[in-house]
Coordinates of C-alpha atoms and ligand atoms in Angstrom, one line a residue:
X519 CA 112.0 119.5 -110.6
X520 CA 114.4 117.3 -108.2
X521 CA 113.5 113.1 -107.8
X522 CA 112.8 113.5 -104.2
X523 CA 114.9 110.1 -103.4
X524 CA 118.1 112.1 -105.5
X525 CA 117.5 115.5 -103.0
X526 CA 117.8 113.5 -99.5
X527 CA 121.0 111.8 -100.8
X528 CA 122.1 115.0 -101.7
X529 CA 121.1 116.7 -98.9
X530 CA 122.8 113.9 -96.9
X531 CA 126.5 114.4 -98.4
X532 CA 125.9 117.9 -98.0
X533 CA 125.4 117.6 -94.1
X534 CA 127.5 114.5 -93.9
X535 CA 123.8 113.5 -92.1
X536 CA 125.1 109.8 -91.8
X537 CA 127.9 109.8 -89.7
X538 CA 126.7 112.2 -87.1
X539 CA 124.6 110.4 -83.8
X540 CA 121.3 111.6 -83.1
X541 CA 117.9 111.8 -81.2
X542 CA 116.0 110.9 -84.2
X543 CA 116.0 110.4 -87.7
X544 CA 117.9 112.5 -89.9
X545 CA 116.8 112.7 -93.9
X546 CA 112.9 111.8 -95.0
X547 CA 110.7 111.4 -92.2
X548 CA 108.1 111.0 -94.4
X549 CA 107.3 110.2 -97.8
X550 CA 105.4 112.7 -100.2
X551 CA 105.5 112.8 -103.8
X552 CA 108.2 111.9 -106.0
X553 CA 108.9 114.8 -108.1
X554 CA 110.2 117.8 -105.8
X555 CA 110.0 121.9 -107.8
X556 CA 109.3 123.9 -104.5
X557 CA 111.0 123.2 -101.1
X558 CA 109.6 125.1 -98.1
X559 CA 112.0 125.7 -95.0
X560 CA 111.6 126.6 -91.3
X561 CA 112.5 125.7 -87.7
X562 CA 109.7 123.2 -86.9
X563 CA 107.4 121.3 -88.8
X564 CA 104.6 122.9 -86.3
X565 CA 100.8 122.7 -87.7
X566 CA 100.5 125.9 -88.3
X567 CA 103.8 126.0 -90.5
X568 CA 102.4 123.0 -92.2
X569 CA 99.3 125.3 -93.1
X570 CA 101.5 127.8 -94.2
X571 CA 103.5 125.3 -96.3
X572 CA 100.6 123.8 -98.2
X573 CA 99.4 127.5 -99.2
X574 CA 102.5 128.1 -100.0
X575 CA 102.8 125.2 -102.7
X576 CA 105.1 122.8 -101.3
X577 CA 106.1 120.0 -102.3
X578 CA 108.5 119.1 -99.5
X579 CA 109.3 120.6 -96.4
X580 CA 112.7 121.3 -95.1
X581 CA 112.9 121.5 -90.7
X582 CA 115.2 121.7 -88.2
X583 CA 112.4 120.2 -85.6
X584 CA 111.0 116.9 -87.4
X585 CA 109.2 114.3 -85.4
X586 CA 109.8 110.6 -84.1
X587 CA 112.1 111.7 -81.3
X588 CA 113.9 109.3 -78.7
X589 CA 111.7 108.6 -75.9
X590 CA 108.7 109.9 -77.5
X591 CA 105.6 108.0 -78.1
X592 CA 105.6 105.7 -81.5
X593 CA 101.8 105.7 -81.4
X594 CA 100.2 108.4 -84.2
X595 CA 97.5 109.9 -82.4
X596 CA 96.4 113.5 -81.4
X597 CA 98.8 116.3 -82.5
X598 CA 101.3 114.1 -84.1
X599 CA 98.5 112.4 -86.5
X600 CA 97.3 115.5 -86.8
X601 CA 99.9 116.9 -88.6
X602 CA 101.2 113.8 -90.4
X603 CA 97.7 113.6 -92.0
X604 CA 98.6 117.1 -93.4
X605 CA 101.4 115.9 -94.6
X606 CA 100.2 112.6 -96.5
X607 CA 96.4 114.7 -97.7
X608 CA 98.9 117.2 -99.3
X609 CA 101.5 114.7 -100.7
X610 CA 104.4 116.7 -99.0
X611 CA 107.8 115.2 -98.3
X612 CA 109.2 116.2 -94.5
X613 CA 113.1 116.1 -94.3
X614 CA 114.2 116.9 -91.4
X615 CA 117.6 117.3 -89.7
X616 CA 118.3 118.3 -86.5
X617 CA 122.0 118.0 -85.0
X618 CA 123.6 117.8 -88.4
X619 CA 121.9 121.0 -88.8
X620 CA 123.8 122.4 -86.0
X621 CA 127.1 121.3 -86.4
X622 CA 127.4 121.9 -89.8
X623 CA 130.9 124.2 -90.3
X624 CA 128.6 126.3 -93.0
X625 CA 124.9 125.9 -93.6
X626 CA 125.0 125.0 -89.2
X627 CA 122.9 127.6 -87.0
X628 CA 126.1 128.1 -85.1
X629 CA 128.0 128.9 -88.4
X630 CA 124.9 131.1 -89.3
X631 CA 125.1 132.4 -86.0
X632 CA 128.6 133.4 -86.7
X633 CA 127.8 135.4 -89.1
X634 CA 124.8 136.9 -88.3
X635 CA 126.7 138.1 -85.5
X636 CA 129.8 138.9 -86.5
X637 CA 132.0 136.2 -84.6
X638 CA 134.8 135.3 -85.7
X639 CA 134.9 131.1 -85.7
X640 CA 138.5 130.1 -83.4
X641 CA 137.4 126.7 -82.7
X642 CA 134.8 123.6 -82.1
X643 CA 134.5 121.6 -79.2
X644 CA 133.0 118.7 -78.9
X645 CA 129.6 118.8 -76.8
X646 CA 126.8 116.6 -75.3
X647 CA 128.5 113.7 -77.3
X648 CA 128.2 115.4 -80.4
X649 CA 132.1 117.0 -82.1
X650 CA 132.3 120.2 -83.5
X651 CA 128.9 121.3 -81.6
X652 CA 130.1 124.2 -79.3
X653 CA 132.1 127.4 -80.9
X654 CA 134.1 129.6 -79.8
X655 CA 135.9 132.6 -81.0
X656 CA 135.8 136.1 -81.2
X657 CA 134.4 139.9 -82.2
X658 CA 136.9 141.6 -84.1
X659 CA 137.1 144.7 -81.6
X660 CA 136.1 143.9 -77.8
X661 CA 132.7 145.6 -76.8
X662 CA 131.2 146.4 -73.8
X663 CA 128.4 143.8 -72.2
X664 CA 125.9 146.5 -72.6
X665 CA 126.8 147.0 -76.0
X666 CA 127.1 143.5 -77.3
X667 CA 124.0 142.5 -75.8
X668 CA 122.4 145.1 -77.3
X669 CA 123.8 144.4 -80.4
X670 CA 122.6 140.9 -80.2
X671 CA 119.2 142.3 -79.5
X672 CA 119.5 143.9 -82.8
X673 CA 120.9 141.3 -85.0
X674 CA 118.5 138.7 -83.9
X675 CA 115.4 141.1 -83.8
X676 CA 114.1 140.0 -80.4
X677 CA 114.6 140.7 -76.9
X678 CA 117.5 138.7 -74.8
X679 CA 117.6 137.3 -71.4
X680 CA 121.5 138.4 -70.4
X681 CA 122.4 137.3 -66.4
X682 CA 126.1 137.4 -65.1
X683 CA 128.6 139.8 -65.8
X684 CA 126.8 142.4 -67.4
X685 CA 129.3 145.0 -67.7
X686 CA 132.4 143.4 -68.4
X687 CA 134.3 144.0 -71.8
X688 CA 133.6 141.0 -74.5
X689 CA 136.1 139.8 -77.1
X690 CA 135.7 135.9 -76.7
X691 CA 132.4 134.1 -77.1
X692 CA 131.5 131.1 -77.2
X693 CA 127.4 129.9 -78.9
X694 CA 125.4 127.0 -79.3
X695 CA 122.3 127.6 -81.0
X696 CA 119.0 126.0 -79.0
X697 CA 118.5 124.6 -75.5
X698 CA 122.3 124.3 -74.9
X699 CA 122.5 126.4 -71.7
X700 CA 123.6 123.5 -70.0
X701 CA 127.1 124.0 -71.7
X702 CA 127.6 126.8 -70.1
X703 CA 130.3 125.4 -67.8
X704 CA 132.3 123.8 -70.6
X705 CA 132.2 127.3 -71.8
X706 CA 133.3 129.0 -68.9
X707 CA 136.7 126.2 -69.6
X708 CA 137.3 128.0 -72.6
X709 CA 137.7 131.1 -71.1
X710 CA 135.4 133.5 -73.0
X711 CA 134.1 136.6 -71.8
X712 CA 130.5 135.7 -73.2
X713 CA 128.0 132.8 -73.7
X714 CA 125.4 132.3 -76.1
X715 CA 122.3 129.8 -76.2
X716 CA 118.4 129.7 -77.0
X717 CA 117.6 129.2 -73.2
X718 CA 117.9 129.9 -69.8
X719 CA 117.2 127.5 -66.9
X720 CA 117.0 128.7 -63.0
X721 CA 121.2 127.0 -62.5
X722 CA 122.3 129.4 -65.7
X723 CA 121.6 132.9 -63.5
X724 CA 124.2 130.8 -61.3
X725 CA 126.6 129.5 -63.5
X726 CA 127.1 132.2 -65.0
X727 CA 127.3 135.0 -61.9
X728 CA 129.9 132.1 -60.1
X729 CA 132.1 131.6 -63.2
X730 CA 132.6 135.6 -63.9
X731 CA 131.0 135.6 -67.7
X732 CA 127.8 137.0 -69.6
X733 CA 125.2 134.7 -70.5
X734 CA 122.6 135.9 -73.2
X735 CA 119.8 133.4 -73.5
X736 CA 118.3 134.7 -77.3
X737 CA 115.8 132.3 -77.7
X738 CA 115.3 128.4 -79.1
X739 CA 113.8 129.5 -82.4
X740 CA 115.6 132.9 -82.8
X741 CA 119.2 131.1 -83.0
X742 CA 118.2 128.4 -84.9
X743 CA 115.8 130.2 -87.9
X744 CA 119.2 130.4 -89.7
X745 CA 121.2 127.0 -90.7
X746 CA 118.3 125.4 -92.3
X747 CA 117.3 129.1 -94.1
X748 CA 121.1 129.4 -95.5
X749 CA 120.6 125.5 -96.7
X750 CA 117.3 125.9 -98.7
X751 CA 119.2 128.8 -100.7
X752 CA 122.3 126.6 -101.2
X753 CA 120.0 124.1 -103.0
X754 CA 117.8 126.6 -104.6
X755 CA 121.0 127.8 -106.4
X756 CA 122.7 124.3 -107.1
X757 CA 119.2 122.1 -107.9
X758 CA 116.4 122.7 -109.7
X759 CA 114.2 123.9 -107.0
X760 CA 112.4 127.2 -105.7
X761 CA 112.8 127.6 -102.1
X762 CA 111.1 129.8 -99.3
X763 CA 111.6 130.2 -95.6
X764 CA 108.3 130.5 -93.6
X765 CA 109.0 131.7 -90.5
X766 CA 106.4 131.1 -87.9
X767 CA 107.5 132.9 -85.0
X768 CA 107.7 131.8 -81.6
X769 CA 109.1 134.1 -78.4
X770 CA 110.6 130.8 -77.1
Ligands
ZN1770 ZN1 116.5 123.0 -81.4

């Protein structure tokens, strides 16, 4: 068993949570009970993860996707209420950290990315206002577009939107886990042969046809199931805590 106030500090040296600007609260979102022996994980504190959490005996729950975001309603009604009352009836804890979660040079989705890909990290750039948030490096041996996407297909286990240069040879990449398409140009600057993000919008076909590179859209949830998976087993081994990731999937 962990104090649940003693985890969130932790948690928040781990991710350096503090010093990093966001679009909602970083940490506990909400308050659950005080002692803390299993942590569930996943991508977005949905309902239906919630559900799964509570079977699953949680005591706190561990997201990438919390609540209270900028610009959002403050009111607690419908879905929101909804599953906030799950949360207070079952006594669970949500933490929740979003860009942290990202940027993060280890337990990060794009670090995770990294490796679930096998890209080399070169570099960081600074992106959106956040440092660090877009990287860029390499493949050990250059591939061909049809084969990298392909392999990306693989790794991630779900189908990929790829536009632009489809069949030229990829050694750079660049990634940034989620809705990040809209970094696509600052991409292009860094002169890699590839792009990788969650989305697509209707400008990215574009963008990435007019600026010569291959842009693989692999899905919101698919490049982001990883960071806050690789951090729950980080604490698992270091605390006194079980942890499990529930995936609820999501072709998004
Ligand atoms: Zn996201």
């Amino acid at each position: 068993m962990e104090n649940r106030d003693d985890l969130v500090d932790y948690i928040n040296r781990t991710l350096d949570a503090v010093s990093i600007a966001d679009y909602c609260p970083n940490g506990l979102q909400v308050e659950g009970k005080e002692q803390i022996g299993h942590l569930v994980t996943g991508v977005t504190a949905s309902e239906r993860f919630l559900h799964q959490a509570i079977e699953a005996g949680a005591d706190a729950v561990l997201v990438h996707h919390g609540y209270f975001w900028k610009g959002e309603s403050p009111v607690l009604t419908g879905m929101k209420l909804a599953r906030i009352r799950l949360l207070l009836n079952a006594g669970i804890s949500l933490l929740a950290y979003h860009l942290p979660l990202d940027v993060h040079e280890r337990f990060g989705n794009n670090a995770q990315l990294a490796r679930m890909l096998g890209l080399i990290v070169e570099g960081r750039a600074a992106a959106g206002g956040t440092d660090g948030l877009l990287f860029h490096g390499r493949l050990e041996n250059a591939v061909g577009g049809t084969a990298f996407i392909e392999h990306v297909t693989q790794q991630l286990g779900r189908n990929v939107t790829a536009v632009g240069e489809i069949d030229k040879p990829i050694k750079r990449v660049a990634w940034c886990s989620g809705g990040a398409q809209r970094f696509l140009l600052q991409a292009a600057e860094l002169g890699v042969d590839a792009f990788i993000s969650g989305e697509i919008s209707e400008q990215t076909t574009h963008e990435a046809r007019e600026n010569g590179l291959l842009y693989l859209s692999a899905g919101h949830h698919a490049t982001e199931r990883y960071g806050v998976q690789a951090l729950g087993e980080y604490l698992s081994g270091q605390l006194q805590l079980t942890h499990q990731f529930i995936d609820v999937d999501n072709p998004a």
